[in-house]
mmCIF file of C-alpha atoms in Angstrom:
data_model
loop_
_atom_site.group_PDB
_atom_site.id
_atom_site.type_symbol
_atom_site.label_atom_id
_atom_site.label_comp_id
_atom_site.label_asym_id
_atom_site.label_seq_id
_atom_site.Cartn_x
_atom_site.Cartn_y
_atom_site.Cartn_z
ATOM 1 C CA UNK A 1193 155.364 142.692 194.114
ATOM 2 C CA UNK A 1194 152.439 140.610 195.378
ATOM 3 C CA UNK A 1195 153.560 137.024 194.995
ATOM 4 C CA UNK A 1196 150.160 136.207 196.347
ATOM 5 C CA UNK A 1197 147.970 133.200 196.806
ATOM 6 C CA UNK A 1198 144.652 135.188 196.802
ATOM 7 C CA UNK A 1199 141.572 133.414 198.095
ATOM 8 C CA UNK A 1200 138.098 134.861 197.594
ATOM 9 C CA UNK A 1201 135.667 133.658 200.191
ATOM 10 C CA UNK A 1202 132.302 134.521 201.718
ATOM 11 C CA UNK A 1203 130.041 133.473 198.835
ATOM 12 C CA UNK A 1204 128.556 130.026 198.220
ATOM 13 C CA UNK A 1205 128.716 129.015 194.543
ATOM 14 C CA UNK A 1206 127.315 125.836 192.987
ATOM 15 C CA UNK A 1207 129.634 123.445 191.363
ATOM 16 C CA UNK A 1208 127.801 123.570 188.071
ATOM 17 C CA UNK A 1209 127.350 127.323 187.991
ATOM 18 C CA UNK A 1210 130.369 128.269 185.921
ATOM 19 C CA UNK A 1211 130.837 125.907 182.949
ATOM 20 C CA UNK A 1212 132.556 128.592 180.828
ATOM 21 C CA UNK A 1213 135.169 129.214 183.429
ATOM 22 C CA UNK A 1214 135.872 125.504 183.823
ATOM 23 C CA UNK A 1215 135.957 125.069 180.012
ATOM 24 C CA UNK A 1216 138.479 127.879 179.606
ATOM 25 C CA UNK A 1217 140.673 126.399 182.353
ATOM 26 C CA UNK A 1218 140.547 122.990 180.604
ATOM 27 C CA UNK A 1219 141.177 124.467 177.197
ATOM 28 C CA UNK A 1220 144.237 126.364 178.406
ATOM 29 C CA UNK A 1221 145.612 123.361 180.254
ATOM 30 C CA UNK A 1222 145.191 121.023 177.306
ATOM 31 C CA UNK A 1223 146.634 123.465 174.796
ATOM 32 C CA UNK A 1224 149.670 123.925 176.986
ATOM 33 C CA UNK A 1225 150.202 120.240 177.545
ATOM 34 C CA UNK A 1226 150.351 119.476 173.857
ATOM 35 C CA UNK A 1227 152.382 122.556 173.048
ATOM 36 C CA UNK A 1228 156.202 122.748 173.141
ATOM 37 C CA UNK A 1229 155.883 125.088 176.129
ATOM 38 C CA UNK A 1230 155.158 122.140 178.487
ATOM 39 C CA UNK A 1231 158.258 120.274 177.427
ATOM 40 C CA UNK A 1232 156.157 117.011 177.563
ATOM 41 C CA UNK A 1233 155.456 116.517 173.893
ATOM 42 C CA UNK A 1234 158.302 114.369 172.542
ATOM 43 C CA UNK A 1235 157.541 115.364 168.883
ATOM 44 C CA UNK A 1236 159.234 118.811 169.531
ATOM 45 C CA UNK A 1237 162.524 117.261 170.565
ATOM 46 C CA UNK A 1238 164.791 118.435 173.271
ATOM 47 C CA UNK A 1239 167.545 120.999 173.884
ATOM 48 C CA UNK A 1240 168.018 123.580 171.116
ATOM 49 C CA UNK A 1241 165.338 121.842 168.917
ATOM 50 C CA UNK A 1242 162.736 122.273 171.644
ATOM 51 C CA UNK A 1243 163.757 125.915 172.234
ATOM 52 C CA UNK A 1244 163.372 126.625 168.518
ATOM 53 C CA UNK A 1245 159.948 124.922 168.500
ATOM 54 C CA UNK A 1246 158.847 127.026 171.459
ATOM 55 C CA UNK A 1247 159.962 130.270 169.764
ATOM 56 C CA UNK A 1248 158.122 129.352 166.513
ATOM 57 C CA UNK A 1249 155.013 128.385 168.479
ATOM 58 C CA UNK A 1250 154.836 131.649 170.434
ATOM 59 C CA UNK A 1251 155.436 133.650 167.292
ATOM 60 C CA UNK A 1252 152.664 131.848 165.407
ATOM 61 C CA UNK A 1253 149.957 131.994 168.096
ATOM 62 C CA UNK A 1254 151.069 134.911 170.182
ATOM 63 C CA UNK A 1255 150.816 138.675 169.609
ATOM 64 C CA UNK A 1256 153.805 140.190 167.891
ATOM 65 C CA UNK A 1257 153.022 143.912 167.972
ATOM 66 C CA UNK A 1258 154.899 144.888 164.907
ATOM 67 C CA UNK A 1259 153.110 142.203 162.839
ATOM 68 C CA UNK A 1260 149.696 142.737 164.367
ATOM 69 C CA UNK A 1261 149.811 146.487 163.719
ATOM 70 C CA UNK A 1262 151.415 146.074 160.387
ATOM 71 C CA UNK A 1263 148.181 144.428 159.040
ATOM 72 C CA UNK A 1264 149.612 140.996 158.352
ATOM 73 C CA UNK A 1265 146.685 138.604 157.749
ATOM 74 C CA UNK A 1266 148.301 135.807 159.802
ATOM 75 C CA UNK A 1267 148.469 138.176 162.829
ATOM 76 C CA UNK A 1268 144.846 139.255 162.729
ATOM 77 C CA UNK A 1269 143.505 136.648 165.191
ATOM 78 C CA UNK A 1270 146.490 136.471 167.502
ATOM 79 C CA UNK A 1271 144.929 138.824 170.022
ATOM 80 C CA UNK A 1272 142.445 136.026 170.488
ATOM 81 C CA UNK A 1273 144.590 132.961 170.186
ATOM 82 C CA UNK A 1274 147.268 134.409 172.473
ATOM 83 C CA UNK A 1275 144.741 134.121 175.369
ATOM 84 C CA UNK A 1276 145.070 130.354 175.247
ATOM 85 C CA UNK A 1277 148.887 130.216 175.028
ATOM 86 C CA UNK A 1278 151.158 130.192 178.044
ATOM 87 C CA UNK A 1279 154.921 130.389 178.306
ATOM 88 C CA UNK A 1280 155.628 128.160 181.328
ATOM 89 C CA UNK A 1281 154.084 125.973 183.984
ATOM 90 C CA UNK A 1282 154.244 128.880 186.507
ATOM 91 C CA UNK A 1283 152.612 131.147 183.965
ATOM 92 C CA UNK A 1284 149.780 128.756 183.373
ATOM 93 C CA UNK A 1285 149.083 127.669 186.943
ATOM 94 C CA UNK A 1286 149.143 131.233 188.209
ATOM 95 C CA UNK A 1287 146.619 132.406 185.582
ATOM 96 C CA UNK A 1288 144.340 129.389 186.039
ATOM 97 C CA UNK A 1289 144.281 129.764 189.775
ATOM 98 C CA UNK A 1290 143.148 133.369 189.521
ATOM 99 C CA UNK A 1291 140.702 132.494 186.788
ATOM 100 C CA UNK A 1292 139.088 129.759 188.929
ATOM 101 C CA UNK A 1293 138.836 131.938 192.074
ATOM 102 C CA UNK A 1294 137.448 135.118 190.460
ATOM 103 C CA UNK A 1295 135.985 133.900 187.228
ATOM 104 C CA UNK A 1296 133.490 131.458 188.818
ATOM 105 C CA UNK A 1297 131.641 134.197 190.766
ATOM 106 C CA UNK A 1298 131.821 136.753 187.938
ATOM 107 C CA UNK A 1299 130.424 134.209 185.431
ATOM 108 C CA UNK A 1300 127.484 133.267 187.723
ATOM 109 C CA UNK A 1301 126.678 136.922 188.208
ATOM 110 C CA UNK A 1302 126.938 137.807 184.513
ATOM 111 C CA UNK A 1303 125.585 134.702 182.850
ATOM 112 C CA UNK A 1304 127.438 132.160 180.728
ATOM 113 C CA UNK A 1305 127.353 133.624 177.231
ATOM 114 C CA UNK A 1306 127.802 137.198 178.351
ATOM 115 C CA UNK A 1307 130.760 136.188 180.504
ATOM 116 C CA UNK A 1308 132.376 134.398 177.573
ATOM 117 C CA UNK A 1309 132.048 137.304 175.347
ATOM 118 C CA UNK A 1310 133.234 139.552 178.087
ATOM 119 C CA UNK A 1311 136.297 137.397 178.776
ATOM 120 C CA UNK A 1312 137.427 137.128 175.154
ATOM 121 C CA UNK A 1313 136.587 140.700 174.232
ATOM 122 C CA UNK A 1314 138.409 142.346 177.184
ATOM 123 C CA UNK A 1315 141.277 139.967 176.937
ATOM 124 C CA UNK A 1316 141.811 140.686 173.197
ATOM 125 C CA UNK A 1317 141.396 144.464 173.786
ATOM 126 C CA UNK A 1318 144.012 144.337 176.651
ATOM 127 C CA UNK A 1319 146.552 142.622 174.328
ATOM 128 C CA UNK A 1320 145.714 145.043 171.479
ATOM 129 C CA UNK A 1321 146.348 147.990 173.802
ATOM 130 C CA UNK A 1322 149.627 146.514 174.924
ATOM 131 C CA UNK A 1323 150.650 145.973 171.284
ATOM 132 C CA UNK A 1324 149.833 149.589 170.486
ATOM 133 C CA UNK A 1325 152.088 150.758 173.318
ATOM 134 C CA UNK A 1326 154.923 148.672 172.097
ATOM 135 C CA UNK A 1327 154.215 149.133 168.349
ATOM 136 C CA UNK A 1328 157.774 148.600 167.256
ATOM 137 C CA UNK A 1329 158.399 145.475 169.199
ATOM 138 C CA UNK A 1330 158.996 142.132 167.553
ATOM 139 C CA UNK A 1331 158.773 140.176 170.883
ATOM 140 C CA UNK A 1332 155.856 137.906 171.414
ATOM 141 C CA UNK A 1333 153.059 138.392 174.050
ATOM 142 C CA UNK A 1334 151.061 135.373 175.287
ATOM 143 C CA UNK A 1335 148.792 134.521 178.127
ATOM 144 C CA UNK A 1336 145.328 135.037 179.556
ATOM 145 C CA UNK A 1337 146.429 137.683 182.055
ATOM 146 C CA UNK A 1338 144.510 140.525 180.329
ATOM 147 C CA UNK A 1339 141.275 138.619 180.344
ATOM 148 C CA UNK A 1340 141.756 137.398 183.875
ATOM 149 C CA UNK A 1341 142.493 140.927 185.035
ATOM 150 C CA UNK A 1342 139.130 141.975 183.442
ATOM 151 C CA UNK A 1343 137.460 139.311 185.583
ATOM 152 C CA UNK A 1344 139.270 140.840 188.692
ATOM 153 C CA UNK A 1345 138.000 144.274 187.709
ATOM 154 C CA UNK A 1346 134.411 142.974 187.376
ATOM 155 C CA UNK A 1347 134.784 141.166 190.578
ATOM 156 C CA UNK A 1348 135.738 144.316 192.441
ATOM 157 C CA UNK A 1349 132.626 146.090 191.246
ATOM 158 C CA UNK A 1350 130.258 143.180 191.704
ATOM 159 C CA UNK A 1351 131.622 141.812 194.997
ATOM 160 C CA UNK A 1352 133.499 144.715 196.748
ATOM 161 C CA UNK A 1353 132.886 143.280 200.262
ATOM 162 C CA UNK A 1354 133.913 139.697 199.585
ATOM 163 C CA UNK A 1355 136.670 138.710 201.956
ATOM 164 C CA UNK A 1356 140.026 137.984 200.198
ATOM 165 C CA UNK A 1357 142.878 136.128 201.920
ATOM 166 C CA UNK A 1358 146.277 137.186 200.735
ATOM 167 C CA UNK A 1359 149.759 136.099 201.416
ATOM 168 C CA UNK A 1360 152.405 138.897 201.160
ATOM 169 C CA UNK A 1361 156.143 137.997 200.955
ATOM 170 C CA UNK A 1362 157.135 141.144 202.805
ATOM 171 C CA UNK A 1363 154.854 140.121 205.748
ATOM 172 C CA UNK A 1364 156.397 136.682 205.920
ATOM 173 C CA UNK A 1365 153.522 135.128 204.015
ATOM 174 C CA UNK A 1366 151.096 135.577 206.873
ATOM 175 C CA UNK A 1367 147.541 134.928 205.727
ATOM 176 C CA UNK A 1368 145.600 138.210 206.114
ATOM 177 C CA UNK A 1369 141.974 138.745 205.193
ATOM 178 C CA UNK A 1370 140.702 141.966 203.687
ATOM 179 C CA UNK A 1371 137.708 143.006 201.654
ATOM 180 C CA UNK A 1372 138.218 142.878 197.831
ATOM 181 C CA UNK A 1373 138.023 146.695 197.677
ATOM 182 C CA UNK A 1374 141.332 146.783 199.665
ATOM 183 C CA UNK A 1375 143.187 143.932 198.063
ATOM 184 C CA UNK A 1376 142.436 144.423 194.464
ATOM 185 C CA UNK A 1377 143.191 148.136 194.225
ATOM 186 C CA UNK A 1378 146.451 147.414 196.014
ATOM 187 C CA UNK A 1379 147.185 144.835 193.283
ATOM 188 C CA UNK A 1380 146.334 147.488 190.662
ATOM 189 C CA UNK A 1381 148.774 149.884 192.335
ATOM 190 C CA UNK A 1382 151.572 147.305 192.056
ATOM 191 C CA UNK A 1383 150.804 146.685 188.376
ATOM 192 C CA UNK A 1384 150.805 150.415 187.704
ATOM 193 C CA UNK A 1385 154.166 150.918 189.415
ATOM 194 C CA UNK A 1386 155.667 147.986 187.540
ATOM 195 C CA UNK A 1387 154.224 149.168 184.234
ATOM 196 C CA UNK A 1388 155.832 152.563 184.746
ATOM 197 C CA UNK A 1389 159.303 150.852 184.822
ATOM 198 C CA UNK A 1390 158.840 148.939 181.579
ATOM 199 C CA UNK A 1391 161.384 149.983 178.974
ATOM 200 C CA UNK A 1392 162.255 147.035 176.817
ATOM 201 C CA UNK A 1393 158.973 145.912 175.319
ATOM 202 C CA UNK A 1394 156.904 142.810 176.155
ATOM 203 C CA UNK A 1395 157.980 140.829 179.300
ATOM 204 C CA UNK A 1396 155.330 140.645 182.059
ATOM 205 C CA UNK A 1397 152.429 142.462 180.433
ATOM 206 C CA UNK A 1398 151.644 144.856 183.300
ATOM 207 C CA UNK A 1399 149.977 147.319 180.986
ATOM 208 C CA UNK A 1400 147.747 144.586 179.624
ATOM 209 C CA UNK A 1401 146.783 143.803 183.271
ATOM 210 C CA UNK A 1402 145.870 147.430 183.922
ATOM 211 C CA UNK A 1403 143.858 147.738 180.702
ATOM 212 C CA UNK A 1404 142.067 144.425 181.310
ATOM 213 C CA UNK A 1405 141.223 145.316 184.885
ATOM 214 C CA UNK A 1406 139.911 148.749 183.790
ATOM 215 C CA UNK A 1407 137.786 147.296 181.030
ATOM 216 C CA UNK A 1408 136.291 144.740 183.413
ATOM 217 C CA UNK A 1409 135.469 147.263 186.132
ATOM 218 C CA UNK A 1410 133.963 149.668 183.660
ATOM 219 C CA UNK A 1411 131.919 146.997 181.977
ATOM 220 C CA UNK A 1412 130.446 145.717 185.251
ATOM 221 C CA UNK A 1413 129.767 149.311 186.319
ATOM 222 C CA UNK A 1414 128.042 150.036 182.935
ATOM 223 C CA UNK A 1415 125.604 147.209 183.523
ATOM 224 C CA UNK A 1416 124.257 149.008 186.464
ATOM 225 C CA UNK A 1417 123.739 145.901 188.572
ATOM 226 C CA UNK A 1418 122.429 146.110 192.088
ATOM 227 C CA UNK A 1419 124.236 144.567 195.173
ATOM 228 C CA UNK A 1420 125.830 141.296 194.244
ATOM 229 C CA UNK A 1421 123.941 138.180 195.186
ATOM 230 C CA UNK A 1422 124.923 134.625 194.049
ATOM 231 C CA UNK A 1423 122.574 131.841 194.223
ATOM 232 C CA UNK A 1424 123.636 128.498 195.680
ATOM 233 C CA UNK A 1425 122.552 125.452 193.686
ATOM 234 C CA UNK A 1426 123.169 121.788 194.326
ATOM 235 C CA UNK A 1427 126.321 120.949 196.384
ATOM 236 C CA UNK A 1428 128.021 124.272 197.165
ATOM 237 C CA UNK A 1429 131.613 125.189 197.936
ATOM 238 C CA UNK A 1430 133.539 128.256 198.730
ATOM 239 C CA UNK A 1431 135.817 129.554 196.043
ATOM 240 C CA UNK A 1432 139.453 129.299 197.342
ATOM 241 C CA UNK A 1433 142.696 130.549 195.748
ATOM 242 C CA UNK A 1434 145.156 133.696 193.452
ATOM 243 C CA UNK A 1435 146.791 136.530 189.356
#
């Protein structure tokens, strides 16, 4: 698998050009910090008490396929709320890194409101698709991976020639630079291979990644935009970083 630090470069983006992306990152981080998942909130206790609190928290705000598809009112909004819930520090930091790198440029290209609706809509649909594929599962599914994968799909369409630096474990973590049209399809192929091996219900939501990526690419393609061009405003910086 790609245990990658992926860095998108080659485009200059203004610091104030992506308020929605930054707000999503802040919201996810704050929610995680006050949740039992972070282990930092003393009100949830420690040991078994903390584990029980984490389980209840994920079941309350995450997608439980059998409940969502069973029509339970409480589960109706979980395809949305689950986008802001993360299971561990690694889960959170990996997702936020990818969101920062790819989301900033996609937001600037799409516009703020459209990007927000795109992010929430594609993310929710990706989780719903995963729930349908695991309709009998009572395990929880949380995280923004489906929405962030949609941003990757849109990025591939909008910025196919952007240079992406990737670190691959099987190549001794040597930093190699390739166009997005090389790196991102390779990432999709890995997700596809992993999804084909899933047998036990929600774990790493590879199918949600694939659905989100496909939705993002198709949505960007459907907008029939011309060659990508991002305006630089104010002090500019290159986006650097990874899903």
